[in-house]
Short mmCIF file of C-alpha atoms and ligand atoms in Angstrom, two decimals:
data_model
loop_
_atom_site.label_atom_id
_atom_site.label_comp_id
_atom_site.label_asym_id
_atom_site.label_seq_id
_atom_site.Cartn_x
_atom_site.Cartn_y
_atom_site.Cartn_z
CA MET A 1 51.09 -59.74 -24.61
CA THR A 2 54.30 -60.93 -22.90
CA HIS A 3 56.25 -58.13 -21.30
CA THR A 4 59.73 -57.32 -22.59
CA LEU A 5 62.28 -58.18 -19.90
CA ALA A 6 64.25 -55.23 -18.53
CA PHE A 7 67.99 -55.94 -18.41
CA GLY A 8 70.76 -54.06 -16.67
CA MET A 9 74.41 -54.56 -17.52
CA VAL A 10 77.33 -54.28 -15.11
CA GLY A 11 80.53 -53.26 -16.89
CA SER A 12 80.72 -51.29 -20.11
CA GLY A 13 84.07 -52.50 -21.46
CA ARG A 14 84.95 -54.67 -24.46
CA ILE A 15 82.44 -57.51 -24.25
CA ALA A 16 79.64 -55.22 -23.05
CA GLN A 17 79.71 -53.55 -26.49
CA SER A 18 78.75 -56.86 -28.13
CA TYR A 19 75.87 -57.32 -25.68
CA ALA A 20 74.59 -53.80 -26.21
CA GLN A 21 74.48 -54.43 -29.98
CA ALA A 22 72.87 -57.85 -29.55
CA PHE A 23 70.08 -56.40 -27.37
CA GLU A 24 69.06 -54.31 -30.37
CA ASP A 25 68.20 -57.56 -32.22
CA CYS A 26 66.20 -59.07 -29.31
CA GLU A 27 62.42 -58.95 -29.03
CA ALA A 28 62.24 -60.64 -25.63
CA ALA A 29 64.63 -58.32 -23.80
CA LYS A 30 65.65 -54.68 -23.66
CA LEU A 31 68.77 -53.08 -22.20
CA VAL A 32 67.49 -50.38 -19.83
CA ALA A 33 70.57 -49.54 -17.73
CA VAL A 34 74.31 -49.90 -17.53
CA ALA A 35 76.63 -49.48 -14.52
CA ASP A 36 80.39 -49.07 -14.48
CA ILE A 37 82.85 -47.88 -11.86
CA ARG A 38 84.15 -45.71 -14.72
CA PRO A 39 81.04 -43.51 -14.93
CA GLU A 40 82.18 -41.87 -18.17
CA ALA A 41 82.32 -45.30 -19.87
CA ALA A 42 78.82 -46.15 -18.63
CA ARG A 43 77.56 -42.75 -19.80
CA ALA A 44 79.05 -43.19 -23.29
CA MET A 45 77.42 -46.58 -23.68
CA ALA A 46 74.08 -45.35 -22.34
CA GLU A 47 74.09 -42.45 -24.80
CA GLY A 48 74.90 -44.77 -27.70
CA PHE A 49 72.23 -47.33 -26.84
CA GLY A 50 69.49 -45.20 -25.30
CA CYS A 51 69.52 -46.42 -21.69
CA GLN A 52 70.28 -45.09 -18.18
CA SER A 53 73.81 -45.03 -16.80
CA TYR A 54 75.00 -45.48 -13.20
CA ALA A 55 78.34 -45.28 -11.40
CA SER A 56 77.75 -48.46 -9.38
CA HIS A 57 75.70 -51.65 -9.53
CA GLU A 58 73.95 -50.67 -6.27
CA ALA A 59 72.83 -47.35 -7.77
CA MET A 60 71.57 -49.19 -10.85
CA PHE A 61 69.54 -51.61 -8.71
CA GLU A 62 68.07 -48.74 -6.63
CA GLY A 63 67.35 -46.58 -9.67
CA THR A 64 65.82 -49.01 -12.17
CA GLN A 65 63.20 -51.75 -12.20
CA LEU A 66 65.20 -54.76 -13.44
CA ASP A 67 64.24 -58.34 -14.31
CA ALA A 68 67.77 -59.52 -15.09
CA VAL A 69 71.39 -58.43 -15.36
CA VAL A 70 74.37 -59.32 -17.51
CA ILE A 71 77.67 -59.26 -15.61
CA CYS A 72 80.46 -58.04 -17.93
CA THR A 73 83.21 -57.24 -15.41
CA PRO A 74 86.55 -58.99 -14.77
CA PRO A 75 86.26 -62.51 -13.23
CA ALA A 76 87.34 -61.74 -9.62
CA THR A 77 84.34 -59.39 -9.27
CA HIS A 78 81.77 -61.99 -10.39
CA VAL A 79 81.08 -63.61 -7.02
CA ASP A 80 80.12 -60.36 -5.26
CA LEU A 81 78.16 -58.96 -8.20
CA CYS A 82 76.28 -62.18 -8.96
CA THR A 83 75.31 -62.82 -5.34
CA TYR A 84 74.24 -59.17 -4.88
CA PHE A 85 71.70 -59.45 -7.70
CA LEU A 86 70.65 -63.05 -7.06
CA GLN A 87 69.85 -62.21 -3.41
CA ARG A 88 67.56 -59.46 -4.73
CA GLU A 89 65.73 -61.93 -7.00
CA ILE A 90 67.28 -60.60 -10.20
CA HIS A 91 68.12 -63.28 -12.80
CA VAL A 92 71.83 -63.35 -13.71
CA LEU A 93 73.68 -64.03 -16.94
CA CYS A 94 77.36 -63.90 -15.95
CA GLU A 95 80.21 -63.69 -18.44
CA LYS A 96 82.68 -66.57 -18.40
CA PRO A 97 84.33 -67.77 -16.24
CA LEU A 98 81.56 -67.97 -13.64
CA SER A 99 84.26 -67.29 -11.07
CA ILE A 100 87.97 -67.67 -10.46
CA ASP A 101 87.69 -70.72 -8.17
CA LEU A 102 85.28 -73.49 -7.37
CA ASP A 103 84.39 -72.30 -3.84
CA SER A 104 83.18 -68.91 -5.00
CA ALA A 105 81.44 -70.46 -8.04
CA ARG A 106 79.58 -72.80 -5.68
CA ARG A 107 78.49 -69.79 -3.58
CA ILE A 108 76.98 -68.19 -6.70
CA ALA A 109 75.18 -71.39 -7.76
CA SER A 110 73.82 -72.15 -4.31
CA THR A 111 72.52 -68.58 -3.92
CA ALA A 112 70.63 -68.92 -7.22
CA GLU A 113 69.24 -72.24 -6.10
CA GLU A 114 68.14 -70.94 -2.66
CA VAL A 115 66.46 -67.84 -4.09
CA GLY A 116 64.98 -69.73 -7.05
CA VAL A 117 66.10 -67.49 -9.91
CA CYS A 118 67.84 -68.26 -13.21
CA LEU A 119 71.62 -68.29 -13.39
CA THR A 120 73.62 -68.96 -16.52
CA MET A 121 77.23 -68.48 -17.61
CA ALA A 122 77.82 -66.85 -20.96
CA SER A 123 79.79 -69.05 -23.31
CA LYS A 124 79.06 -67.67 -26.75
CA PHE A 125 80.26 -70.56 -28.92
CA ARG A 126 77.45 -72.81 -27.69
CA TYR A 127 75.00 -70.42 -29.30
CA VAL A 128 76.72 -70.35 -32.69
CA GLU A 129 74.36 -71.98 -35.19
CA ASP A 130 77.11 -74.06 -36.82
CA VAL A 131 78.10 -75.47 -33.42
CA ARG A 132 74.53 -76.52 -32.70
CA ARG A 133 74.16 -78.07 -36.16
CA ALA A 134 77.48 -79.88 -35.73
CA LYS A 135 76.20 -81.34 -32.46
CA SER A 136 73.08 -82.53 -34.24
CA ILE A 137 75.15 -84.17 -37.00
CA VAL A 138 77.43 -85.90 -34.47
CA MET A 139 74.42 -87.14 -32.49
CA SER A 140 72.78 -88.52 -35.66
CA GLY A 141 75.53 -91.16 -35.78
CA ILE A 142 76.51 -90.63 -39.44
CA LEU A 143 80.16 -90.09 -38.44
CA GLY A 144 80.24 -93.40 -36.55
CA ASP A 145 81.88 -93.73 -33.13
CA ILE A 146 83.46 -90.45 -32.06
CA ILE A 147 87.11 -91.06 -31.22
CA LEU A 148 88.92 -87.72 -31.16
CA PHE A 149 87.85 -84.08 -30.49
CA GLU A 150 90.18 -81.17 -31.26
CA ASN A 151 89.73 -77.49 -30.47
CA ALA A 152 92.03 -74.50 -30.81
CA PHE A 153 91.62 -70.85 -29.80
CA THR A 154 94.91 -69.14 -30.62
CA SER A 155 95.64 -65.56 -31.58
CA ARG A 156 98.36 -63.05 -30.78
CA VAL A 157 97.07 -60.58 -28.20
CA ASP A 158 99.31 -58.28 -26.20
CA MET A 159 98.30 -59.08 -22.63
CA THR A 160 101.17 -57.23 -20.91
CA SER A 161 98.95 -54.41 -19.65
CA ARG A 162 95.54 -56.10 -19.41
CA TRP A 163 93.81 -57.54 -16.34
CA ASN A 164 93.66 -60.91 -18.16
CA SER A 165 97.28 -61.58 -17.17
CA ASP A 166 96.86 -60.54 -13.52
CA PRO A 167 95.94 -63.77 -11.71
CA GLN A 168 94.41 -61.88 -8.75
CA ILE A 169 91.78 -60.51 -11.16
CA SER A 170 91.58 -63.19 -13.85
CA GLY A 171 92.25 -66.37 -11.88
CA GLY A 172 95.11 -67.36 -14.24
CA GLY A 173 96.21 -66.99 -17.84
CA VAL A 174 95.02 -68.26 -21.19
CA LEU A 175 93.92 -71.55 -19.59
CA ILE A 176 91.06 -69.95 -17.65
CA ASP A 177 90.45 -67.16 -20.18
CA ASN A 178 90.07 -69.00 -23.52
CA GLY A 179 89.96 -72.43 -21.90
CA THR A 180 86.58 -71.81 -20.29
CA HIS A 181 85.06 -71.65 -23.79
CA SER A 182 86.90 -74.83 -24.81
CA VAL A 183 85.84 -76.84 -21.81
CA ASP A 184 82.23 -75.80 -22.22
CA LEU A 185 82.29 -76.82 -25.90
CA MET A 186 83.95 -80.12 -25.13
CA ARG A 187 81.35 -80.93 -22.48
CA TYR A 188 78.59 -79.95 -24.92
CA PHE A 189 79.80 -82.48 -27.50
CA LEU A 190 81.25 -85.24 -25.32
CA GLY A 191 79.37 -85.06 -22.02
CA PRO A 192 81.17 -85.01 -18.65
CA LEU A 193 84.97 -85.08 -18.67
CA ALA A 194 86.92 -87.67 -16.67
CA GLU A 195 90.54 -86.51 -16.60
CA VAL A 196 92.87 -83.79 -17.90
CA ASN A 197 96.55 -83.12 -18.40
CA VAL A 198 98.19 -79.83 -19.42
CA VAL A 199 101.55 -78.87 -20.95
CA GLU A 200 102.67 -75.24 -21.01
CA GLY A 201 104.58 -73.58 -23.86
CA LYS A 202 107.16 -70.77 -23.78
CA ARG A 203 106.12 -67.38 -22.38
CA SER A 204 107.14 -64.96 -25.13
CA GLN A 205 105.34 -61.96 -23.58
CA GLY A 206 107.02 -62.53 -20.21
CA LEU A 207 103.69 -62.69 -18.38
CA ALA A 208 103.24 -63.91 -14.80
CA VAL A 209 100.73 -66.49 -16.11
CA GLU A 210 100.64 -69.15 -18.84
CA GLU A 211 100.37 -67.75 -22.40
CA THR A 212 100.23 -71.00 -24.37
CA VAL A 213 98.97 -74.42 -23.28
CA ARG A 214 98.05 -77.77 -24.80
CA ILE A 215 95.37 -79.59 -22.82
CA PHE A 216 94.70 -83.31 -23.12
CA VAL A 217 91.30 -84.60 -22.03
CA ARG A 218 89.50 -87.89 -21.77
CA SER A 219 85.72 -87.88 -21.46
CA ILE A 220 83.77 -90.27 -19.24
CA SER A 221 82.52 -91.92 -22.43
CA GLY A 222 86.15 -92.63 -23.40
CA ILE A 223 86.62 -90.02 -26.15
CA MET A 224 90.01 -88.32 -26.23
CA GLY A 225 90.42 -84.65 -26.86
CA SER A 226 93.03 -81.96 -27.17
CA ILE A 227 92.81 -78.20 -26.88
CA ASP A 228 95.42 -75.63 -27.99
CA LEU A 229 95.19 -72.19 -26.43
CA SER A 230 97.47 -69.23 -26.92
CA TRP A 231 97.75 -65.45 -26.64
CA SER A 232 101.22 -65.59 -28.26
CA ILE A 233 100.86 -67.62 -31.46
CA ASN A 234 98.23 -67.90 -34.15
CA LYS A 235 97.83 -71.36 -35.65
CA GLU A 236 96.06 -69.70 -38.62
CA LEU A 237 93.47 -72.48 -38.74
CA ASP A 238 90.25 -72.23 -40.75
CA SER A 239 88.36 -74.20 -38.12
CA TYR A 240 88.15 -74.17 -34.32
CA ILE A 241 86.54 -77.58 -33.75
CA ASN A 242 87.41 -80.84 -35.53
CA ILE A 243 85.74 -84.09 -34.53
CA TYR A 244 86.88 -87.43 -35.90
CA GLY A 245 84.62 -90.48 -35.97
CA SER A 246 85.03 -94.05 -37.25
CA HIS A 247 82.95 -93.11 -40.33
CA GLY A 248 83.77 -89.47 -40.95
CA THR A 249 85.04 -86.07 -39.87
CA ILE A 250 83.34 -82.78 -39.05
CA SER A 251 84.91 -79.35 -38.97
CA VAL A 252 83.37 -76.19 -37.47
CA GLY A 253 85.03 -73.19 -39.05
CA TRP A 254 85.30 -69.42 -38.85
CA MET A 255 84.03 -68.95 -42.42
CA GLU A 256 82.27 -72.26 -43.16
CA SER A 257 81.53 -75.57 -41.51
CA LYS A 258 81.55 -78.97 -43.20
CA TYR A 259 81.61 -82.72 -42.74
CA ARG A 260 82.69 -85.70 -44.82
CA GLN A 261 81.60 -89.29 -44.40
CA SER A 262 84.37 -91.75 -45.24
CA SER A 263 82.03 -93.42 -47.76
CA SER A 264 81.95 -90.20 -49.82
CA ARG A 265 84.63 -88.16 -51.59
CA ASP A 266 82.75 -84.92 -51.08
CA TRP A 267 82.55 -82.57 -48.12
CA VAL A 268 79.05 -81.40 -47.22
CA ILE A 269 78.93 -77.74 -46.22
CA PHE A 270 76.37 -77.18 -43.48
CA GLY A 271 77.11 -73.71 -42.10
CA LYS A 272 78.37 -70.25 -42.93
CA GLY A 273 80.80 -69.88 -40.05
CA TYR A 274 81.01 -67.79 -36.91
CA ASN A 275 78.60 -64.90 -36.42
CA LYS A 276 79.30 -63.13 -33.12
CA LEU A 277 76.16 -61.00 -33.06
CA GLN A 278 73.91 -63.99 -33.82
CA ALA A 279 75.57 -65.90 -30.96
CA PHE A 280 75.09 -63.09 -28.42
CA ALA A 281 71.48 -62.46 -29.47
CA SER A 282 70.70 -66.17 -29.26
CA GLN A 283 72.29 -66.33 -25.78
CA ILE A 284 70.08 -63.46 -24.54
CA ASP A 285 67.05 -65.06 -26.21
CA ASN A 286 67.63 -68.46 -24.53
CA PHE A 287 68.15 -66.80 -21.13
CA SER A 288 65.01 -64.66 -21.53
CA LYS A 289 62.91 -67.68 -22.51
CA ALA A 290 64.27 -69.62 -19.52
CA ILE A 291 63.27 -66.74 -17.20
CA ARG A 292 59.74 -66.91 -18.62
CA GLY A 293 59.67 -70.69 -18.29
CA GLU A 294 59.43 -71.15 -22.06
CA ALA A 295 62.76 -72.94 -22.59
CA MET A 296 65.50 -74.85 -20.80
CA LEU A 297 68.71 -72.96 -20.19
CA LEU A 298 71.28 -74.13 -22.70
CA ILE A 299 74.02 -73.60 -20.08
CA THR A 300 72.73 -74.48 -16.63
CA ALA A 301 74.27 -73.57 -13.28
CA GLU A 302 75.58 -77.16 -13.15
CA ASP A 303 77.30 -76.70 -16.52
CA ALA A 304 78.87 -73.46 -15.30
CA LEU A 305 80.14 -75.15 -12.11
CA ALA A 306 81.45 -78.10 -14.09
CA SER A 307 83.43 -75.73 -16.33
CA VAL A 308 85.00 -74.02 -13.34
CA GLU A 309 85.82 -77.41 -11.89
CA VAL A 310 87.50 -78.70 -15.06
CA ILE A 311 89.58 -75.52 -15.28
CA GLU A 312 90.58 -75.84 -11.62
CA THR A 313 91.52 -79.49 -12.25
CA ALA A 314 93.52 -78.43 -15.33
CA TYR A 315 95.56 -76.01 -13.19
CA ALA A 316 96.21 -78.82 -10.69
CA ALA A 317 97.33 -81.06 -13.58
CA LEU A 318 99.64 -78.31 -14.88
CA ARG A 319 101.22 -77.81 -11.44
CA GLN A 320 101.63 -81.52 -10.78
CA ASN A 321 102.56 -82.42 -14.34
CA HIS A 322 100.31 -85.48 -14.57
CA TRP A 323 96.84 -86.65 -15.56
CA THR A 324 94.31 -85.50 -12.94
CA ALA A 325 90.78 -86.78 -12.41
CA VAL A 326 87.86 -84.35 -12.54
CA GLY A 327 85.78 -84.63 -9.35
CA CYS A 328 82.17 -83.77 -8.76
CA ALA A 329 81.84 -80.01 -8.36
CA PHE A 330 78.33 -79.86 -7.08
CA ALA A 331 78.12 -83.02 -4.98
CA ASP A 332 77.17 -81.11 -1.82
CA ILE A 333 74.79 -78.60 -3.41
CA GLN A 334 71.12 -79.40 -3.76
CA MET A 335 70.35 -78.40 -7.34
CA PRO A 336 66.86 -78.21 -8.85
CA ASP A 337 65.62 -81.21 -10.81
CA ARG A 338 67.17 -80.49 -14.16
CA PRO A 339 69.31 -82.62 -16.45
CA SER A 340 72.89 -81.32 -16.37
CA SER A 341 73.17 -80.88 -20.15
CA PRO A 342 69.71 -80.85 -21.64
CA LEU A 343 70.93 -81.28 -25.20
CA ILE A 344 73.35 -84.13 -24.66
CA GLY A 345 71.83 -87.10 -26.41
CA GLN A 346 69.30 -85.05 -28.36
CA ALA A 347 69.40 -83.59 -31.82
CA VAL A 348 69.10 -79.78 -31.73
N1 NAD B 1 82.46 -64.19 -24.34
C1 NAD B 1 83.58 -63.71 -24.81
O1 NAD B 1 83.98 -63.95 -25.92
C2 NAD B 1 84.39 -62.80 -23.96
C3 NAD B 1 85.36 -61.97 -24.55
C4 NAD B 1 86.03 -61.08 -23.72
C5 NAD B 1 85.77 -61.05 -22.37
N2 NAD B 1 84.85 -61.90 -21.83
C6 NAD B 1 84.55 -61.88 -20.39
O2 NAD B 1 83.80 -60.71 -20.11
C7 NAD B 1 84.18 -60.14 -18.85
C8 NAD B 1 84.66 -58.72 -19.07
O3 NAD B 1 85.76 -58.70 -19.95
P1 NAD B 1 86.11 -57.43 -20.85
O4 NAD B 1 87.16 -57.87 -21.80
O5 NAD B 1 84.88 -56.81 -21.38
O6 NAD B 1 86.79 -56.48 -19.75
P2 NAD B 1 87.01 -54.89 -19.84
O7 NAD B 1 88.17 -54.61 -18.96
O8 NAD B 1 87.08 -54.44 -21.27
O9 NAD B 1 85.67 -54.29 -19.21
C9 NAD B 1 85.32 -54.51 -17.88
C10 NAD B 1 84.55 -53.29 -17.38
O10 NAD B 1 84.06 -53.57 -16.08
C11 NAD B 1 84.20 -52.39 -15.28
N3 NAD B 1 84.18 -52.81 -13.87
C12 NAD B 1 85.13 -53.46 -13.18
N4 NAD B 1 84.70 -53.74 -11.93
C13 NAD B 1 83.43 -53.25 -11.83
C14 NAD B 1 82.46 -53.22 -10.80
N5 NAD B 1 82.68 -53.78 -9.61
N6 NAD B 1 81.27 -52.63 -11.06
C15 NAD B 1 81.02 -52.07 -12.27
N7 NAD B 1 81.91 -52.06 -13.29
C16 NAD B 1 83.10 -52.63 -13.06
C17 NAD B 1 85.49 -51.77 -15.75
O11 NAD B 1 85.57 -50.41 -15.42
C18 NAD B 1 85.41 -52.02 -17.27
O12 NAD B 1 84.76 -50.96 -17.94
C19 NAD B 1 85.23 -61.11 -18.29
O13 NAD B 1 84.63 -62.04 -17.45
C20 NAD B 1 85.80 -61.80 -19.52
O14 NAD B 1 86.32 -63.09 -19.26
C21 NAD B 1 84.15 -62.73 -22.61
#
């Protein structure tokens, strides 16, 4: 019988709650410990989910036999926490963004490569069933040549007293926070991105960082895309991805997903919408199978680095106010022999 992987979690804040629930639906993995610098928060989570609690990640490593960890702390802490566990041969699933800049993200990826353990960046939308089905439909060719990709993640969130608007901790504003999801999704559907441009909207919360942005992207394969991100407005859209091809349109929605070929009057519904718990459980399942050598990671270390690089390029574009080319984030790192996006070009 295969042994259930023992997971620790660092951070017991907002997103950690979703992981703790998702672990309850996983056969391959079990949450055995949680660490937080707020020991009372770690204790409360441990009591609720039947695991050990610790006041630091070091104490958790010393006190528990772990196979893997999930890093659920603010972005500026990721580099130290990831490298600590990777150097001790513990597999790491790190919440997005992998880090707040490319140099530190490279340090994380090269440590994983040197030690030979699995590293992935959490980006939950890739694990949503409708997203994976949409990819399969796009790849089948029934929508013709893909010409335009649109994504929007907008909702009003008061960020005045959260770390998300402190650039020392978050690395920036809504562009790095929600934008990391967007860039990962865009790369999943379109492959590598060639160039970006960014326009910023008004700051209605008076934050020190951008609250609303529109990002323009062109992929290497010549597809154009746009992304709307905001903490200050809600576009009240039913869908978060719309892809337009020469023979049809596909829409991935919060409550349902559908496509229409231009030869038909009818929309075909292919999915029931966004299910957060399913996405988190599927993310843990893919990571666990990759650790056991039973599956490819859906989001590889190269994908994670590429996301950080596109976000860094987007900030450069915003500062300079012009289209900016995306470079090659991992040119000087020897990565294992793996395709950068295993599912690009394949039906899923
Ligand atoms: N996938 C998603 O949809 C999603 C949503 C929200 C947040 N996130 C990401 O998850 C991460 C955490 O965000 P959050 O909203 O849960 O933050 P949060 O502030 O709610 O929780 C973070 C927790 O980490 C703890 N912490 C901070 N530094 C620590 C350290 N060195 N060691 C141990 N614990 C430490 C804090 O005390 C806090 O309890 C971020 O990277 C964020 O971008 C992802």
